[in-house]
Tab-separated table of N, CA and C in Angstrom:
chain	number	residue	atom	x	y	z
A	5	MET	N	-121.259	68.893	35.198
A	5	MET	CA	-122.324	69.272	35.851
A	5	MET	C	-123.273	67.570	35.673
A	6	LEU	N	-124.022	67.618	36.694
A	6	LEU	CA	-124.994	67.055	36.492
A	6	LEU	C	-125.783	66.962	34.980
A	7	TYR	N	-125.835	65.668	34.704
A	7	TYR	CA	-126.813	65.612	33.175
A	7	TYR	C	-127.632	64.498	34.314
A	8	VAL	N	-129.348	64.363	34.083
A	8	VAL	CA	-130.398	63.503	34.363
A	8	VAL	C	-130.426	62.783	33.168
A	9	ILE	N	-130.491	60.986	33.022
A	9	ILE	CA	-130.645	60.513	31.425
A	9	ILE	C	-132.152	60.194	31.700
A	10	VAL	N	-133.234	59.703	31.280
A	10	VAL	CA	-133.792	59.250	31.718
A	10	VAL	C	-134.703	58.975	29.539
A	11	SER	N	-134.601	57.461	30.382
A	11	SER	CA	-134.432	56.246	28.788
A	11	SER	C	-135.926	55.891	29.538
A	12	GLN	N	-137.231	55.604	27.811
A	12	GLN	CA	-138.081	54.368	27.972
A	12	GLN	C	-138.168	53.562	27.749
A	13	ASP	N	-138.513	52.230	28.022
A	13	ASP	CA	-137.686	51.697	27.244
A	13	ASP	C	-139.397	50.838	26.751
A	14	ASN	N	-139.194	49.969	24.801
A	14	ASN	CA	-139.245	49.936	24.329
A	14	ASN	C	-140.192	48.244	24.784
A	15	GLU	N	-141.335	48.274	23.702
A	15	GLU	CA	-142.632	47.536	24.406
A	15	GLU	C	-142.776	45.668	24.988
A	16	GLY	N	-141.873	45.190	26.123
A	16	GLY	CA	-141.248	43.625	25.429
A	16	GLY	C	-139.964	43.395	25.813
A	17	SER	N	-140.091	44.747	26.326
A	17	SER	CA	-137.884	44.168	26.693
A	17	SER	C	-137.180	43.206	27.417
A	18	LEU	N	-137.926	43.712	28.544
A	18	LEU	CA	-137.194	42.403	29.239
A	18	LEU	C	-136.117	41.470	28.921
A	19	PRO	N	-136.657	40.875	28.151
A	19	PRO	CA	-135.623	39.772	27.519
A	19	PRO	C	-133.865	40.354	27.184
A	20	LEU	N	-134.190	41.450	26.563
A	20	LEU	CA	-132.966	41.981	26.490
A	20	LEU	C	-132.624	42.500	26.915
A	21	ARG	N	-133.487	42.954	28.022
A	21	ARG	CA	-132.796	43.805	29.180
A	21	ARG	C	-131.956	42.797	30.087
A	22	ARG	N	-132.279	41.831	29.818
A	22	ARG	CA	-131.688	40.697	31.190
A	22	ARG	C	-130.607	39.786	30.107
A	23	GLU	N	-130.611	40.217	28.750
A	23	GLU	CA	-129.168	39.764	28.226
A	23	GLU	C	-128.191	40.375	28.280
A	24	ALA	N	-128.692	42.191	28.188
A	24	ALA	CA	-127.907	43.758	28.025
A	24	ALA	C	-127.173	43.792	29.311
A	25	ARG	N	-127.861	43.383	30.892
A	25	ARG	CA	-127.720	43.778	32.026
A	25	ARG	C	-125.924	44.054	32.558
A	26	PRO	N	-125.681	42.527	32.245
A	26	PRO	CA	-124.429	42.968	33.034
A	26	PRO	C	-123.179	44.280	32.044
A	27	GLU	N	-123.431	44.629	31.009
A	27	GLU	CA	-122.711	45.301	30.981
A	27	GLU	C	-123.342	46.792	30.240
A	28	HIS	N	-124.498	46.869	31.205
A	28	HIS	CA	-125.508	48.267	31.055
A	28	HIS	C	-124.217	48.573	32.607
A	29	LEU	N	-125.010	47.450	33.941
A	29	LEU	CA	-124.331	48.248	35.037
A	29	LEU	C	-122.913	47.978	34.741
A	30	GLU	N	-121.850	47.617	34.538
A	30	GLU	CA	-120.369	47.579	34.843
A	30	GLU	C	-119.977	49.199	33.995
A	31	ARG	N	-120.525	49.717	32.957
A	31	ARG	CA	-120.656	51.510	32.568
A	31	ARG	C	-120.797	52.372	33.849
A	32	LEU	N	-122.202	51.251	34.739
A	32	LEU	CA	-122.791	52.989	35.935
A	32	LEU	C	-121.371	52.046	37.056
A	33	GLU	N	-121.077	51.127	37.535
A	33	GLU	CA	-120.087	50.671	38.299
A	33	GLU	C	-119.235	51.500	37.693
A	34	THR	N	-118.337	52.176	36.401
A	34	THR	CA	-117.485	52.205	36.237
A	34	THR	C	-117.935	54.102	36.937
A	35	LEU	N	-118.157	54.476	36.204
A	35	LEU	CA	-119.274	55.469	36.650
A	35	LEU	C	-118.768	56.143	38.579
A	36	LYS	N	-119.805	55.106	38.832
A	36	LYS	CA	-119.591	54.813	40.380
A	36	LYS	C	-117.867	54.976	40.940
A	37	ALA	N	-117.266	54.795	40.522
A	37	ALA	CA	-115.329	54.230	40.532
A	37	ALA	C	-115.259	55.924	40.589
A	38	ALA	N	-115.306	56.452	39.791
A	38	ALA	CA	-114.566	57.505	39.656
A	38	ALA	C	-115.958	58.717	40.660
A	39	GLY	N	-116.819	58.372	41.083
A	39	GLY	CA	-117.656	59.625	41.711
A	39	GLY	C	-118.304	60.093	40.869
A	40	ARG	N	-118.293	59.829	39.368
A	40	ARG	CA	-119.802	60.311	39.108
A	40	ARG	C	-121.535	60.671	39.177
A	41	LEU	N	-121.331	59.386	39.444
A	41	LEU	CA	-122.943	58.710	40.361
A	41	LEU	C	-123.489	58.733	40.626
A	42	VAL	N	-124.365	59.726	40.633
A	42	VAL	CA	-125.871	59.981	41.938
A	42	VAL	C	-126.257	59.010	42.301
A	43	LEU	N	-127.102	58.049	40.998
A	43	LEU	CA	-128.096	57.918	40.852
A	43	LEU	C	-128.532	57.050	40.339
A	44	ALA	N	-128.947	55.423	39.748
A	44	ALA	CA	-129.209	55.303	39.155
A	44	ALA	C	-130.353	53.618	38.941
A	45	GLY	N	-131.753	53.864	38.141
A	45	GLY	CA	-131.493	52.229	38.513
A	45	GLY	C	-132.944	52.793	37.317
A	46	PRO	N	-133.921	51.071	37.592
A	46	PRO	CA	-135.037	51.330	36.177
A	46	PRO	C	-136.071	51.421	37.211
A	47	CYS	N	-137.014	52.206	36.291
A	47	CYS	CA	-138.490	52.379	36.865
A	47	CYS	C	-139.708	50.806	36.503
A	48	PRO	N	-139.496	50.408	37.280
A	48	PRO	CA	-141.039	49.044	37.669
A	48	PRO	C	-142.162	49.597	36.473
A	49	ALA	N	-142.951	48.801	35.427
A	49	ALA	CA	-144.046	48.890	35.597
A	49	ALA	C	-144.865	48.557	36.364
A	50	ILE	N	-144.690	47.764	37.611
A	50	ILE	CA	-145.744	47.990	38.533
A	50	ILE	C	-145.576	48.170	39.538
A	51	ASP	N	-146.398	49.097	40.345
A	51	ASP	CA	-145.883	49.290	41.793
A	51	ASP	C	-145.496	48.067	42.494
A	52	ALA	N	-144.278	47.244	42.172
A	52	ALA	CA	-143.365	46.555	43.262
A	52	ALA	C	-141.945	47.166	42.810
A	53	SER	N	-141.635	46.730	44.160
A	53	SER	CA	-139.621	47.167	43.839
A	53	SER	C	-138.742	45.702	43.113
A	54	ASP	N	-139.995	44.694	42.815
A	54	ASP	CA	-139.679	43.324	41.666
A	54	ASP	C	-140.595	43.219	40.654
A	55	PRO	N	-140.119	43.809	39.501
A	55	PRO	CA	-142.197	43.882	38.864
A	55	PRO	C	-141.936	42.202	37.824
A	56	GLY	N	-141.460	41.750	38.292
A	56	GLY	CA	-141.583	40.003	37.619
A	56	GLY	C	-141.038	40.125	36.735
A	57	GLU	N	-141.849	39.718	35.742
A	57	GLU	CA	-142.027	39.207	34.075
A	57	GLU	C	-142.763	40.731	33.870
A	58	ALA	N	-143.633	41.420	34.480
A	58	ALA	CA	-143.768	42.485	34.420
A	58	ALA	C	-143.119	43.931	33.410
A	59	GLY	N	-142.123	43.259	34.016
A	59	GLY	CA	-140.754	44.149	33.439
A	59	GLY	C	-140.747	46.165	33.822
A	60	PHE	N	-139.708	47.308	33.206
A	60	PHE	CA	-140.050	48.154	33.342
A	60	PHE	C	-139.981	48.747	31.984
A	61	THR	N	-140.384	50.510	32.219
A	61	THR	CA	-141.094	51.279	31.606
A	61	THR	C	-139.799	51.883	31.017
A	62	GLY	N	-138.631	52.018	32.106
A	62	GLY	CA	-137.265	52.355	31.683
A	62	GLY	C	-136.252	52.637	33.217
A	63	SER	N	-135.436	54.215	32.481
A	63	SER	CA	-134.381	53.535	33.402
A	63	SER	C	-134.022	55.834	34.174
A	64	VAL	N	-133.948	55.411	35.163
A	64	VAL	CA	-133.635	57.392	35.036
A	64	VAL	C	-131.985	56.261	35.917
A	65	ILE	N	-131.180	58.247	35.417
A	65	ILE	CA	-129.249	57.892	35.725
A	65	ILE	C	-129.166	59.669	36.004
A	66	VAL	N	-128.219	59.825	36.772
A	66	VAL	CA	-128.334	60.962	37.446
A	66	VAL	C	-126.433	60.733	37.675
A	67	ALA	N	-125.918	61.521	36.331
A	67	ALA	CA	-124.471	62.078	36.893
A	67	ALA	C	-124.009	63.009	36.345
A	68	GLU	N	-122.860	63.134	36.601
A	68	GLU	CA	-121.619	63.676	36.591
A	68	GLU	C	-121.019	63.368	34.611
A	69	PHE	N	-121.021	64.204	34.095
A	69	PHE	CA	-120.554	65.088	32.451
A	69	PHE	C	-119.839	65.702	32.232
A	70	ALA	N	-118.714	66.953	32.111
A	70	ALA	CA	-117.856	67.296	31.919
A	70	ALA	C	-119.050	68.532	30.222
A	71	SER	N	-119.575	67.916	29.692
A	71	SER	CA	-120.740	68.212	29.169
A	71	SER	C	-122.144	67.572	28.216
A	72	LEU	N	-122.665	68.321	28.360
A	72	LEU	CA	-125.075	67.754	27.675
A	72	LEU	C	-123.912	66.913	26.137
A	73	ASP	N	-122.908	67.516	25.202
A	73	ASP	CA	-122.732	66.936	24.213
A	73	ASP	C	-121.983	65.105	25.446
A	74	ALA	N	-121.324	65.112	26.029
A	74	ALA	CA	-120.685	64.065	26.541
A	74	ALA	C	-121.533	63.182	26.729
A	75	ALA	N	-122.361	63.776	27.656
A	75	ALA	CA	-123.324	62.734	28.132
A	75	ALA	C	-124.321	62.587	27.065
A	76	THR	N	-124.435	62.983	26.516
A	76	THR	CA	-125.425	62.515	25.428
A	76	THR	C	-125.044	60.727	24.491
A	77	GLN	N	-123.695	61.935	24.555
A	77	GLN	CA	-122.686	60.446	23.776
A	77	GLN	C	-122.921	59.042	24.464
A	78	TRP	N	-122.525	59.509	25.948
A	78	TRP	CA	-122.221	58.694	26.856
A	78	TRP	C	-123.649	57.391	26.368
A	79	ALA	N	-124.751	57.741	27.066
A	79	ALA	CA	-125.923	56.889	26.409
A	79	ALA	C	-126.037	56.638	24.944
A	80	ASP	N	-125.622	57.706	24.198
A	80	ASP	CA	-125.990	56.795	22.713
A	80	ASP	C	-125.543	54.916	23.403
A	81	GLU	N	-124.284	55.268	24.392
A	81	GLU	CA	-123.248	53.927	23.541
A	81	GLU	C	-124.071	53.425	24.437
A	82	ASP	N	-124.990	53.199	25.331
A	82	ASP	CA	-125.097	52.301	26.497
A	82	ASP	C	-125.530	51.371	25.969
A	83	PRO	N	-125.035	49.981	26.118
A	83	PRO	CA	-125.307	48.955	25.837
A	83	PRO	C	-127.385	48.679	25.937
A	84	TYR	N	-128.154	48.877	26.580
A	84	TYR	CA	-129.296	48.692	26.118
A	84	TYR	C	-129.600	49.438	25.227
A	85	VAL	N	-129.015	50.944	24.631
A	85	VAL	CA	-129.531	50.893	23.801
A	85	VAL	C	-128.871	50.424	22.556
A	86	ALA	N	-127.999	50.051	22.075
A	86	ALA	CA	-127.344	48.389	21.748
A	86	ALA	C	-127.711	47.599	21.080
A	87	ALA	N	-128.883	46.548	22.567
A	87	ALA	CA	-130.013	46.216	22.448
A	87	ALA	C	-130.754	46.128	22.003
A	88	GLY	N	-131.962	47.268	21.747
A	88	GLY	CA	-133.524	47.600	22.035
A	88	GLY	C	-133.873	47.994	22.549
A	89	VAL	N	-133.363	47.553	24.104
A	89	VAL	CA	-134.123	47.407	24.859
A	89	VAL	C	-135.078	49.336	25.031
A	90	TYR	N	-134.438	50.149	24.898
A	90	TYR	CA	-135.498	51.658	24.543
A	90	TYR	C	-135.575	52.159	24.116
A	91	ALA	N	-136.598	52.629	23.527
A	91	ALA	CA	-137.447	53.333	22.328
A	91	ALA	C	-137.226	54.923	22.160
A	92	SER	N	-136.795	54.673	23.700
A	92	SER	CA	-135.709	56.592	23.432
A	92	SER	C	-135.672	57.154	24.764
A	93	VAL	N	-134.791	58.040	24.346
A	93	VAL	CA	-133.446	58.536	26.276
A	93	VAL	C	-133.746	59.718	25.914
A	94	SER	N	-133.831	60.623	26.770
A	94	SER	CA	-133.125	61.785	26.548
A	94	SER	C	-132.281	62.002	27.757
A	95	VAL	N	-132.033	63.057	27.556
A	95	VAL	CA	-130.536	64.035	28.247
A	95	VAL	C	-130.618	65.083	28.573
A	96	LYS	N	-131.691	66.553	29.996
A	96	LYS	CA	-131.198	67.443	30.034
A	96	LYS	C	-129.725	67.573	31.529
A	97	PRO	N	-129.586	68.733	30.641
A	97	PRO	CA	-128.667	69.477	32.488
A	97	PRO	C	-129.212	69.378	34.382
A	98	PHE	N	-128.708	69.024	34.929
A	98	PHE	CA	-129.630	69.013	35.993
A	98	PHE	C	-129.531	69.618	37.251
A	99	ARG	N	-129.827	70.104	37.911
A	99	ARG	CA	-129.543	71.266	39.191
A	99	ARG	C	-129.521	70.309	39.875
A	100	GLN	N	-128.747	69.848	41.060
A	100	GLN	CA	-129.002	69.047	41.783
A	100	GLN	C	-129.310	69.996	42.975
A	101	THR	N	-130.942	69.732	44.058
A	101	THR	CA	-131.069	70.960	45.335
A	101	THR	C	-131.467	70.129	46.026
A	102	LEU	N	-131.836	69.216	46.991
A	102	LEU	CA	-131.610	68.857	47.651
A	102	LEU	C	-131.281	66.496	47.549
A	103	PRO	N	-131.347	65.852	48.633
A	103	PRO	CA	-130.485	66.468	49.456
A	103	PRO	C	-129.000	67.276	49.576
């Protein structure tokens, strides 16, 4: 089943995000290689694809997992969580309608 993982950044988390990004992306690449990643990306803090020093307010991931528990465990083990980037993380079942 698909699950959506919505994360909210802590204020001023951009330096932490930059430091943990390679490990974060490596985990996403593993999901992608397994054919389980639908989409993933950050939410810019301003109306721009490259927010520069304004940074990001969070991230969204939609991916396939065996269960809600598995998706939650995967989200809890994200390098951004360990680095203190995220203030909160929400994991919910997701049913893709389009495309």
